[in-house]
C-alpha positions as a Python dict, from the first residue, in 0.01 Angstrom:
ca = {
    (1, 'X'): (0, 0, 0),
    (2, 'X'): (-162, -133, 323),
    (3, 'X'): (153, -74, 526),
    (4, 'X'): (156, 262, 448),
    (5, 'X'): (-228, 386, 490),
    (6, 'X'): (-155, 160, 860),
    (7, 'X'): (61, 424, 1038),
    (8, 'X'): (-139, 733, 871),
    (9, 'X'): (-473, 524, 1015),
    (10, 'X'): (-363, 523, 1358),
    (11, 'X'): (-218, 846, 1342),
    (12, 'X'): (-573, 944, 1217),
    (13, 'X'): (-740, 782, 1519),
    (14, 'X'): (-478, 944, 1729),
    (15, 'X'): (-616, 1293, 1609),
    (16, 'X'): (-939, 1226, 1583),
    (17, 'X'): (-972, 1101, 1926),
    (18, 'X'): (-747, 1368, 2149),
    (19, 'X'): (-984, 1593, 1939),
    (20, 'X'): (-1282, 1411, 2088),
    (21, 'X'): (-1125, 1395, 2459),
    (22, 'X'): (-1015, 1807, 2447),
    (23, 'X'): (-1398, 1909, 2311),
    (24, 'X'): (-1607, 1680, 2515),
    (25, 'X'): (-1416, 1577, 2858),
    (26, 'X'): (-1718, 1590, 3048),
    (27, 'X'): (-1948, 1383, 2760),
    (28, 'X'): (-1666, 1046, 2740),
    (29, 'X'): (-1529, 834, 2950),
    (30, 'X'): (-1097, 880, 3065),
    (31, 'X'): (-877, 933, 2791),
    (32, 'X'): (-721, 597, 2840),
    (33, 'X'): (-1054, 439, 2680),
    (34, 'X'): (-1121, 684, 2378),
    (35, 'X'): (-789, 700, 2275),
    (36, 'X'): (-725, 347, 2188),
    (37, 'X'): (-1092, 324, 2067),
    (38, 'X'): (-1038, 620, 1826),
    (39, 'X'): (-685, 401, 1692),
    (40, 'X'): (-887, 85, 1701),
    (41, 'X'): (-1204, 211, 1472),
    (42, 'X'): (-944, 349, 1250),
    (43, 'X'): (-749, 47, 1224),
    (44, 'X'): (-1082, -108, 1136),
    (45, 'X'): (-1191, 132, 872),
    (46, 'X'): (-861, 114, 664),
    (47, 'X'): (-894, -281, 651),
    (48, 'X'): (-1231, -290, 567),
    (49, 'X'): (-1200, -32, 270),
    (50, 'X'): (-947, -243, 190),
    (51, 'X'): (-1121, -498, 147),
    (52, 'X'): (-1393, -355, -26),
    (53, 'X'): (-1238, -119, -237),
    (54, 'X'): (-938, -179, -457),
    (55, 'X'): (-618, -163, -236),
    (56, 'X'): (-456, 71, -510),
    (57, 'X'): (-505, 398, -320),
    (58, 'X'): (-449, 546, -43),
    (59, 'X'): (-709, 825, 3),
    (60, 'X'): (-988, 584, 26),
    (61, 'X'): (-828, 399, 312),
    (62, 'X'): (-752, 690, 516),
    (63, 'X'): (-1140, 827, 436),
    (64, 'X'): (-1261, 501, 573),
    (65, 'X'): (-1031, 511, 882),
    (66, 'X'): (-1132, 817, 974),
    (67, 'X'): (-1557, 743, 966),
    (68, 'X'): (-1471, 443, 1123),
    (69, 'X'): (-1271, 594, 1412),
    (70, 'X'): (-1539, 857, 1432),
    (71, 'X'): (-1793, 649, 1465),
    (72, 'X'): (-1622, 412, 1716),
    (73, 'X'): (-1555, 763, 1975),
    (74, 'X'): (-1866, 852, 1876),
    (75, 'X'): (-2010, 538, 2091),
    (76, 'X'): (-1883, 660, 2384),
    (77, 'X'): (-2054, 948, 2422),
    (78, 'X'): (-2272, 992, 2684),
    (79, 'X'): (-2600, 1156, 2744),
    (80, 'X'): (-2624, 1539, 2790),
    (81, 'X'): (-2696, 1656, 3161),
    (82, 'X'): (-2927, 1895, 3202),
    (83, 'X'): (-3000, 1918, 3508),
    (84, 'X'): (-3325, 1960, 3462),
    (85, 'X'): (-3499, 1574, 3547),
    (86, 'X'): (-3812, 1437, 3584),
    (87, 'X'): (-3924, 1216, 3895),
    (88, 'X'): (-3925, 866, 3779),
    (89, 'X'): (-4312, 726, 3762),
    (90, 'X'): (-4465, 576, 4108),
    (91, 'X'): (-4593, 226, 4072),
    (92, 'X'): (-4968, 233, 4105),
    (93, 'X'): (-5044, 200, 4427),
    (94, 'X'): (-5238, -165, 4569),
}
């Protein structure tokens, strides 16, 4: 059952990720990075549902691939700019 919910995984991660990279460009770093990171975290998340859960179905595996992958792009992210900044704090002077 594994070697099915594999391919659907990375396909998963695939999505999830050139989802990420297409809403957020300016947010993550080069495509190059999420994308494997999105395939990676899903990879992740089927084996350990796997683990946890009984390997019987499917639908739990790909559930877990996909928060996993999520979460993995998710780390990527960077801060908002808003242009808007605040001077950083002067030491006190001697």
């Amino acid at each position: 059952m594994f070697f099915l919910a594999a391919p659907a995984s990375v396909l998963i991660g695939l999505l999830l990720a050139y989802a990420a990279v297409h809403r957020l460009p300016h947010r993550l770093p080069p495509a190059g990075v999420v994308l494997p990171t999105g395939v990676a975290g899903a990879l992740l998340g089927t084996l350990v549902t796997y683990a946890a859960l009984a390997p019987g179905r499917v639908a739990p595996l790909l559930l877990g691939a996909a928060a996993l992958s999520a979460a993995a792009v998710s780390l990527l992210l960077r801060p908002r700019h808003t242009g808007a900044r605040r001077p950083a704090a002067r030491p006190p002077a001697a």
